[in-house]
Amino acid sequence: MKTAITHHREAAFSMTKLRLKFPGEETLLFKDLSFSVRKGEKVLLLGPSGCGKSTLLQVASGIVPNSFELPMKAEALELPDSWGFVFQDPDTQFCMPYVDEELAFVLENLNVPREEMQVLIVASLERVGLHLTDLHTPILELSQGMKQRLALASVLLMEPEVLFLDEPSALLDPEGTKQIWTSIQAATAEQTVVIVEHKIEQIAEWIDRVVLFTDDGKIAADGPPDSIFKDYKEELIRYGIWYPGVWDDYLNSKVFKTLSENRSSTSTVEVLHAEEFNGYRGKKSVIHVPSASIRQGSWVTILGENGSGKSSLLLSLMQLLKTSGALQVNGEPIVQKKRRKTLPAGLSLVFQNPELQFVTNSITDELTISLMSVSSTEANHHAEEMIELFNLPVSGNRHPYQLSVGQKRRLSVATALTSSTDILLLDEPTFGQDARNTFGMLEKLESLRRNGMTIVMVTHDLEIASHFATDIWTVSDGELVSCTRKGGVADARLVYA
Amino acid sequence: MPAWFTPNRETWLFRVNPALKFMIFVLLLLFTLFTRNLAFVSWLAVLFGILLYGFSGYPIRKLALLSIPLIISFASSAFTMMLFGKGDTVIWQWGLFKISEESIQHGLLLGTKSLTFGFVGFTFLLTVQPVLFFYAMMQQFRLPSKYAYSFIASIRLLPVVVEEIQVRSNALKVRGITFSRGMKGWGERIQAYAVPLFAQSIRRAQRIAIAMEAKQYQMGAARTYFYPTSYSRMDVVFIGVISVSIASVSMVAFVMN
């Protein structure tokens, strides 16, 4: 018993007076940071984006500087003997095409004999609750949540003492988020776990300790979750953390109250109408709309499971897929063409990945390129307006790629707003964003809507659907199954189920 | 797309050690490259045509479709050489065009060689599983594991890149970007696609590399293999078939001449 306690008191890893900087940056990311974690502890690191939390995980695991070199020094650095790392992006963690091959890759690295592999592979999948009928399943066919559980299974094969989790649920939908945290909690009771994550609702009860960082890489607070969540709420809001109850606080905030006050009811003018409308990939119909219409100034959220056809619906409306059936935009019927050079006027679409939508080398150029017909002073004026409206860096000369994640998203929405845009289609514009950027985006969209814009948005977030939407559409299995007007919370749950 | 590349039946060619198959096919290609005997190369083309159409396990319809570019390359290289090649025994001349006996000979040789390359290449690609090929290269030919796994990882990423090209193309349409006609337009297109796609790919590659090292992959370290590959009786059969065919083709081509 006694040994067990002392064992527990030992540090899993520790660092004393760590100094580190990114090449080309003037200031140090960490200046004399000391930090340690006890064995078996479950620690959550919180802080604004760019404060160095992820880098700290990489230093603690030795990825920095072993795999990725950064100028750093420390008075003392005690790293764990064995560790596992689960990264944020489910699509860049695997090097093999199949589930069993990926798990075997780890075992090969550990020099495990071939005869023992099968049993270990089965056991590791069992441990994370990933039940597959065939182990030889292409990783491509797994949902994002399943991929993250596979990533967890593969690192558990190394029997790590310490598990580092760098925003493992940031890019997952609510279902996937629940799955990965359930798996982590069930599988890592014994291990030391260090987590960086903004979405913390699922784990707030489970963790032992929260460390709160400031913008300049210092530790602002370090203690049990309850007291941190209570005493540092202002920082949590400022840093955009999805802490438990963040939506309740937002709904009670002044900003939201002003937004929801006399929310103008939408007009009765139909801006879009579809009847027996189909979108095709190849010869296969991927989305069928029996009948639907959108009134001007409404905010339609499209809900549905992954792969149900939500994105295809947007692409079809935009005429980027082959379509059939009747579609009217602003009263004008859209003629389906086989190869079209120009897209229907009045519609604009914002894709998920902002970088794939940028076409120029500066923010200002991005905002003015579609305004060929107006004078350059007018175009620049439009750009300045957009920069202000979307909180973009005032110097419009910055390259779009140099912006922060949230800024890139906002710029991609701003670029879609030309003078001719009446209906704005958005594919999960708040996906993977922190709370502050999410609310910021929603407020921007709401102000556009008040000025007469019609918003059509795919999302997984039921809170958004219930508090911002005027209409909720549900897509299931390639079919638009319901269009509900004015959704409250109950409505949203109902149509999503 | 991968479904399209699933054969109807797995023939004996699939059971040959993929690394050995690769080495032998490379040898055959070199062999073809340096031969100047038209009869011999033509027989080789027939031989590999039989191998591809008869023993790859794919339906004729798919193989015929795949053969279209081969026929085109055969025709284009043969005709170019015939019309513009050097030669003294002129048969027909008109302006820049000059057909001679030698140029016909060279044209046919060049065309047949490209046809043979195509047949050999497809026979290999259609009857090999990439992952097994790299495992065999590591085990039978000591290919350093870092190359093998980077190739495997990049194959895995191909569909992702294809999808990104689609998204980029749609996004450019949405942004109202149009391209000039002709060569200038192609330059603009390459620029519009290359930068964002490279940026995504480089980032992805770096992340995967770090993830692989985090899974304790070490270059040059001893490792076991999930797919143990070895030589089998089928390899002997394969070498036998190839040697006998080459020998008989040589007989026909050289001795009969």
Short mmCIF file of C-alpha atoms in Angstrom, two decimals, chain A residues 123-455:
data_model
loop_
_atom_site.label_atom_id
_atom_site.label_comp_id
_atom_site.label_asym_id
_atom_site.label_seq_id
_atom_site.Cartn_x
_atom_site.Cartn_y
_atom_site.Cartn_z
CA ALA A 123 -7.88 -6.19 -27.63
CA SER A 124 -6.93 -2.59 -28.34
CA LEU A 125 -10.04 -1.98 -30.43
CA GLU A 126 -12.09 -3.58 -27.66
CA ARG A 127 -10.46 -1.24 -25.15
CA VAL A 128 -11.63 1.89 -26.97
CA GLY A 129 -15.04 0.44 -27.77
CA LEU A 130 -14.53 0.35 -31.51
CA HIS A 131 -16.48 -2.65 -32.72
CA LEU A 132 -15.82 -3.52 -36.33
CA THR A 133 -17.18 -6.59 -38.06
CA ASP A 134 -14.07 -6.71 -40.22
CA LEU A 135 -10.68 -5.60 -38.89
CA HIS A 136 -9.53 -5.07 -42.47
CA THR A 137 -11.80 -2.01 -42.90
CA PRO A 138 -10.51 0.99 -44.87
CA ILE A 139 -9.79 3.88 -42.50
CA LEU A 140 -11.38 6.14 -45.13
CA GLU A 141 -14.76 4.54 -44.40
CA LEU A 142 -14.69 5.34 -40.67
CA SER A 143 -16.45 8.38 -39.28
CA GLN A 144 -14.21 11.10 -37.84
CA GLY A 145 -15.13 10.02 -34.30
CA MET A 146 -14.19 6.42 -35.09
CA LYS A 147 -10.88 7.58 -36.57
CA GLN A 148 -10.01 9.38 -33.34
CA ARG A 149 -10.84 6.24 -31.37
CA LEU A 150 -8.58 4.29 -33.70
CA ALA A 151 -5.84 6.83 -33.04
CA LEU A 152 -6.38 6.27 -29.31
CA ALA A 153 -6.32 2.48 -29.77
CA SER A 154 -3.05 2.68 -31.67
CA VAL A 155 -1.28 4.71 -28.99
CA LEU A 156 -2.63 2.48 -26.22
CA LEU A 157 -0.79 -0.40 -27.88
CA MET A 158 2.41 1.23 -26.68
CA GLU A 159 1.14 0.90 -23.09
CA PRO A 160 2.05 4.54 -22.41
CA GLU A 161 2.49 5.88 -18.90
CA VAL A 162 1.44 9.32 -20.05
CA LEU A 163 -1.18 10.17 -22.64
CA PHE A 164 -1.08 13.54 -24.39
CA LEU A 165 -4.29 14.64 -26.07
CA ASP A 166 -4.08 17.70 -28.30
CA GLU A 167 -7.67 18.81 -28.98
CA PRO A 168 -8.83 15.30 -29.87
CA SER A 169 -12.47 16.35 -30.24
CA ALA A 170 -12.03 19.76 -31.89
CA LEU A 171 -12.88 18.46 -35.36
CA LEU A 172 -15.64 16.05 -34.31
CA ASP A 173 -19.40 16.43 -34.40
CA PRO A 174 -21.33 16.11 -31.10
CA GLU A 175 -21.76 12.35 -31.53
CA GLY A 176 -18.05 11.79 -32.26
CA THR A 177 -17.07 14.06 -29.37
CA LYS A 178 -19.11 11.99 -26.97
CA GLN A 179 -17.64 8.76 -28.29
CA ILE A 180 -14.00 9.77 -28.06
CA TRP A 181 -14.28 11.12 -24.51
CA THR A 182 -16.21 8.05 -23.36
CA SER A 183 -13.44 5.87 -24.80
CA ILE A 184 -10.69 7.98 -23.24
CA GLN A 185 -12.29 7.88 -19.81
CA ALA A 186 -12.88 4.15 -19.94
CA ALA A 187 -9.46 3.23 -21.28
CA THR A 188 -7.12 5.50 -19.33
CA ALA A 189 -8.16 5.20 -15.69
CA GLU A 190 -4.61 4.22 -14.71
CA GLN A 191 -2.64 6.55 -16.93
CA THR A 192 -1.52 10.10 -16.53
CA VAL A 193 -3.51 12.16 -19.02
CA VAL A 194 -2.68 15.68 -20.15
CA ILE A 195 -5.31 17.34 -22.32
CA VAL A 196 -5.44 20.49 -24.38
CA GLU A 197 -9.02 21.16 -25.45
CA HIS A 198 -11.56 23.93 -25.88
CA LYS A 199 -14.61 21.68 -25.83
CA ILE A 200 -14.58 20.50 -22.25
CA GLU A 201 -18.20 19.83 -21.36
CA GLN A 202 -17.70 16.05 -21.49
CA ILE A 203 -14.63 15.99 -19.25
CA ALA A 204 -15.18 18.78 -16.74
CA GLU A 205 -16.30 16.20 -14.15
CA TRP A 206 -13.53 13.76 -14.88
CA ILE A 207 -10.35 15.80 -14.67
CA ASP A 208 -8.44 16.44 -11.43
CA ARG A 209 -6.70 19.65 -12.25
CA VAL A 210 -6.99 22.63 -14.58
CA VAL A 211 -4.06 24.81 -15.58
CA LEU A 212 -5.01 28.14 -17.09
CA PHE A 213 -2.48 29.93 -19.30
CA THR A 214 -2.28 33.60 -20.22
CA ASP A 215 -1.69 35.05 -23.71
CA ASP A 216 2.04 35.27 -23.06
CA GLY A 217 2.55 31.67 -21.97
CA LYS A 218 2.45 32.10 -18.21
CA ILE A 219 0.39 30.07 -15.80
CA ALA A 220 -2.50 32.23 -14.56
CA ALA A 221 -4.17 29.64 -12.39
CA ASP A 222 -3.66 26.04 -11.37
CA GLY A 223 -6.18 24.11 -9.32
CA PRO A 224 -9.23 21.85 -9.15
CA PRO A 225 -11.75 22.35 -11.98
CA ASP A 226 -14.65 23.59 -9.88
CA SER A 227 -12.81 26.52 -8.41
CA ILE A 228 -11.15 27.49 -11.69
CA PHE A 229 -14.46 27.41 -13.59
CA LYS A 230 -16.00 29.56 -10.87
CA ASP A 231 -13.20 32.06 -10.20
CA TYR A 232 -11.90 32.59 -13.71
CA LYS A 233 -15.07 32.72 -15.75
CA GLU A 234 -14.10 36.04 -17.31
CA GLU A 235 -10.86 34.55 -18.68
CA LEU A 236 -12.67 31.46 -19.92
CA ILE A 237 -15.07 33.65 -21.89
CA ARG A 238 -12.26 35.84 -23.18
CA TYR A 239 -10.24 32.82 -24.30
CA GLY A 240 -13.23 31.30 -26.09
CA ILE A 241 -13.35 28.11 -24.01
CA TRP A 242 -16.47 25.98 -24.39
CA TYR A 243 -16.75 25.62 -20.61
CA PRO A 244 -19.83 23.92 -19.16
CA GLY A 245 -22.71 26.36 -19.28
CA VAL A 246 -21.15 28.67 -21.87
CA TRP A 247 -24.36 28.72 -23.93
CA ASP A 248 -26.48 29.63 -20.90
CA ASP A 249 -24.14 32.50 -20.10
CA TYR A 250 -24.19 33.63 -23.72
CA LEU A 251 -27.98 33.49 -23.92
CA ASN A 252 -28.16 35.66 -20.81
CA SER A 253 -25.56 38.09 -22.09
CA LYS A 254 -26.37 41.62 -23.18
CA VAL A 255 -25.16 40.97 -26.72
CA PHE A 256 -27.56 38.12 -27.26
CA LYS A 257 -30.46 39.91 -25.60
CA THR A 258 -30.01 42.84 -27.99
CA LEU A 259 -29.77 40.40 -30.88
CA SER A 260 -32.93 38.56 -29.98
CA GLU A 261 -34.93 41.68 -29.18
CA ASN A 262 -37.59 42.29 -31.79
CA ARG A 263 -36.04 39.76 -34.14
CA SER A 264 -37.65 40.93 -37.31
CA SER A 265 -40.01 38.35 -38.64
CA THR A 266 -39.05 37.27 -42.09
CA SER A 267 -40.85 38.60 -45.11
CA THR A 268 -43.20 36.46 -47.13
CA VAL A 269 -41.24 36.90 -50.35
CA GLU A 270 -39.86 33.58 -51.55
CA VAL A 271 -36.24 33.87 -52.65
CA LEU A 272 -35.75 30.22 -53.38
CA HIS A 273 -38.08 27.44 -54.30
CA ALA A 274 -37.31 23.84 -55.16
CA GLU A 275 -39.71 21.17 -56.34
CA GLU A 276 -38.82 17.50 -56.95
CA PHE A 277 -35.23 18.69 -57.04
CA ASN A 278 -32.34 16.18 -57.24
CA GLY A 279 -28.57 16.51 -57.03
CA TYR A 280 -26.34 13.84 -58.57
CA ARG A 281 -22.80 12.60 -58.13
CA GLY A 282 -22.19 10.60 -61.26
CA LYS A 283 -25.50 8.93 -62.00
CA LYS A 284 -26.48 8.50 -58.38
CA SER A 285 -28.92 10.90 -56.76
CA VAL A 286 -27.28 12.06 -53.52
CA ILE A 287 -29.97 14.48 -52.44
CA HIS A 288 -33.67 14.68 -53.14
CA VAL A 289 -35.81 17.66 -52.20
CA PRO A 290 -39.54 16.90 -52.56
CA SER A 291 -40.56 20.51 -52.07
CA ALA A 292 -38.98 23.38 -50.17
CA SER A 293 -38.93 27.12 -50.20
CA ILE A 294 -36.97 29.84 -48.43
CA ARG A 295 -38.34 33.24 -47.53
CA GLN A 296 -36.22 36.32 -47.80
CA GLY A 297 -34.37 37.16 -44.60
CA SER A 298 -34.77 33.74 -43.05
CA TRP A 299 -31.99 31.72 -41.42
CA VAL A 300 -32.22 28.08 -42.45
CA THR A 301 -30.06 25.56 -40.63
CA ILE A 302 -29.65 22.16 -42.21
CA LEU A 303 -29.20 19.34 -39.73
CA GLY A 304 -28.39 15.70 -40.40
CA GLU A 305 -25.85 12.98 -39.81
CA ASN A 306 -22.48 12.83 -41.54
CA GLY A 307 -22.81 11.69 -45.11
CA SER A 308 -26.58 12.22 -45.17
CA GLY A 309 -26.33 14.72 -48.01
CA LYS A 310 -26.23 18.16 -46.30
CA SER A 311 -23.19 19.41 -48.18
CA SER A 312 -24.50 17.89 -51.41
CA LEU A 313 -27.69 19.91 -50.93
CA LEU A 314 -25.67 23.14 -50.82
CA LEU A 315 -23.60 22.12 -53.85
CA SER A 316 -26.77 21.23 -55.76
CA LEU A 317 -28.48 24.53 -54.98
CA MET A 318 -25.30 26.25 -56.13
CA GLN A 319 -25.42 24.16 -59.35
CA LEU A 320 -22.00 22.67 -58.66
CA LEU A 321 -23.47 19.18 -58.94
CA LYS A 322 -25.61 17.94 -61.79
CA THR A 323 -29.25 18.51 -60.87
CA SER A 324 -32.75 17.81 -62.11
CA GLY A 325 -36.17 19.15 -61.16
CA ALA A 326 -37.37 22.68 -60.61
CA LEU A 327 -35.30 25.34 -58.87
CA GLN A 328 -36.15 29.02 -58.71
CA VAL A 329 -33.92 31.73 -57.30
CA ASN A 330 -35.49 35.18 -56.89
CA GLY A 331 -38.40 34.02 -59.00
CA GLU A 332 -36.14 33.10 -61.92
CA PRO A 333 -36.05 29.44 -62.91
CA ILE A 334 -32.51 28.05 -63.01
CA VAL A 335 -31.78 26.21 -66.22
CA GLN A 336 -29.73 23.08 -65.65
CA LYS A 337 -26.71 22.97 -67.90
CA LYS A 338 -24.22 20.22 -68.36
CA ARG A 339 -21.13 22.39 -68.25
CA ARG A 340 -21.66 25.78 -66.79
CA LYS A 341 -19.16 28.59 -66.59
CA THR A 342 -21.23 30.94 -64.48
CA LEU A 343 -23.24 30.06 -61.40
CA PRO A 344 -26.76 31.28 -60.64
CA ALA A 345 -26.80 34.95 -59.70
CA GLY A 346 -27.84 35.81 -56.17
CA LEU A 347 -26.33 32.71 -54.56
CA SER A 348 -22.95 32.41 -52.92
CA LEU A 349 -21.34 29.51 -51.09
CA VAL A 350 -18.75 29.37 -48.31
CA PHE A 351 -16.89 26.05 -48.07
CA GLN A 352 -15.47 24.52 -44.92
CA ASN A 353 -11.79 24.97 -45.65
CA PRO A 354 -11.14 28.70 -46.05
CA GLU A 355 -7.69 28.26 -47.59
CA LEU A 356 -9.12 26.49 -50.62
CA GLN A 357 -11.25 29.56 -51.36
CA PHE A 358 -8.61 32.26 -51.36
CA VAL A 359 -7.50 33.37 -54.78
CA THR A 360 -5.23 36.37 -54.21
CA ASN A 361 -2.26 37.40 -52.10
CA SER A 362 -3.82 40.00 -49.82
CA ILE A 363 -6.95 40.55 -47.79
CA THR A 364 -7.90 43.66 -49.76
CA ASP A 365 -7.51 41.88 -53.11
CA GLU A 366 -9.63 39.00 -51.81
CA LEU A 367 -12.42 41.42 -51.01
CA THR A 368 -12.26 43.44 -54.22
CA ILE A 369 -11.61 40.80 -56.87
CA SER A 370 -15.28 40.08 -57.51
CA LEU A 371 -16.09 43.77 -57.90
CA MET A 372 -14.88 44.19 -61.46
CA SER A 373 -17.72 46.50 -62.44
CA VAL A 374 -17.17 49.22 -59.82
CA SER A 375 -14.45 51.86 -59.60
CA SER A 376 -11.34 51.11 -57.58
CA THR A 377 -12.14 53.68 -54.90
CA GLU A 378 -15.55 52.15 -54.46
CA ALA A 379 -14.02 48.68 -54.33
CA ASN A 380 -11.50 49.76 -51.70
CA HIS A 381 -14.29 51.32 -49.72
CA HIS A 382 -16.16 48.01 -49.81
CA ALA A 383 -13.00 46.21 -48.67
CA GLU A 384 -12.53 48.59 -45.75
CA GLU A 385 -16.13 48.12 -44.72
CA MET A 386 -15.79 44.35 -44.80
CA ILE A 387 -12.51 44.44 -42.87
CA GLU A 388 -14.23 46.42 -40.15
CA LEU A 389 -17.43 44.36 -40.15
CA PHE A 390 -15.55 41.06 -39.90
CA ASN A 391 -12.82 42.16 -37.43
CA LEU A 392 -10.00 41.50 -39.86
CA PRO A 393 -6.52 43.04 -39.49
CA VAL A 394 -6.72 46.68 -40.52
CA SER A 395 -3.69 46.39 -42.75
CA GLY A 396 -5.30 44.70 -45.72
CA ASN A 397 -1.92 43.76 -47.18
CA ARG A 398 -1.51 40.61 -45.11
CA HIS A 399 -1.56 37.34 -47.02
CA PRO A 400 -4.78 35.41 -46.28
CA TYR A 401 -2.75 32.36 -45.21
CA GLN A 402 -1.07 34.39 -42.47
CA LEU A 403 -4.33 34.96 -40.63
CA SER A 404 -5.45 33.07 -37.55
CA VAL A 405 -7.92 30.20 -37.95
CA GLY A 406 -10.87 32.35 -36.91
CA GLN A 407 -9.83 35.25 -39.14
CA LYS A 408 -9.52 32.94 -42.15
CA ARG A 409 -13.09 31.77 -41.63
CA ARG A 410 -14.39 35.31 -41.32
CA LEU A 411 -12.51 36.40 -44.43
CA SER A 412 -13.95 33.47 -46.38
CA VAL A 413 -17.46 34.60 -45.44
CA ALA A 414 -16.62 38.22 -46.28
CA THR A 415 -15.36 37.22 -49.75
CA ALA A 416 -18.69 35.57 -50.50
CA LEU A 417 -20.56 38.81 -49.89
CA THR A 418 -20.62 40.66 -53.15
CA SER A 419 -23.24 43.21 -54.11
CA SER A 420 -25.21 40.53 -55.93
CA THR A 421 -25.40 38.04 -53.06
CA ASP A 422 -28.93 37.59 -51.72
CA ILE A 423 -28.64 34.09 -50.37
CA LEU A 424 -25.54 32.99 -48.51
CA LEU A 425 -24.95 29.24 -48.29
CA LEU A 426 -22.46 28.12 -45.61
CA ASP A 427 -21.02 24.68 -44.92
CA GLU A 428 -20.43 24.45 -41.16
CA PRO A 429 -18.97 27.94 -40.75
CA THR A 430 -18.42 27.52 -37.00
CA PHE A 431 -17.03 24.00 -37.10
CA GLY A 432 -13.88 23.52 -35.01
CA GLN A 433 -14.00 27.13 -33.82
CA ASP A 434 -13.64 28.24 -30.24
CA ALA A 435 -16.61 29.75 -28.43
CA ARG A 436 -15.60 33.35 -29.01
CA ASN A 437 -15.14 32.91 -32.76
CA THR A 438 -18.36 30.94 -32.96
CA PHE A 439 -20.46 33.60 -31.27
CA GLY A 440 -18.67 36.28 -33.26
CA MET A 441 -19.52 34.50 -36.51
CA LEU A 442 -23.15 33.98 -35.51
CA GLU A 443 -23.50 37.66 -34.61
CA LYS A 444 -22.05 38.67 -38.01
CA LEU A 445 -24.47 36.39 -39.81
CA GLU A 446 -27.39 37.68 -37.77
CA SER A 447 -26.54 41.28 -38.62
CA LEU A 448 -26.34 40.35 -42.31
CA ARG A 449 -29.72 38.67 -42.01
CA ARG A 450 -31.23 41.79 -40.47
CA ASN A 451 -30.07 43.71 -43.49
CA GLY A 452 -32.04 41.42 -45.75
CA MET A 453 -29.60 38.60 -46.47
CA THR A 454 -30.93 35.05 -46.44
CA ILE A 455 -28.74 32.53 -44.61
#
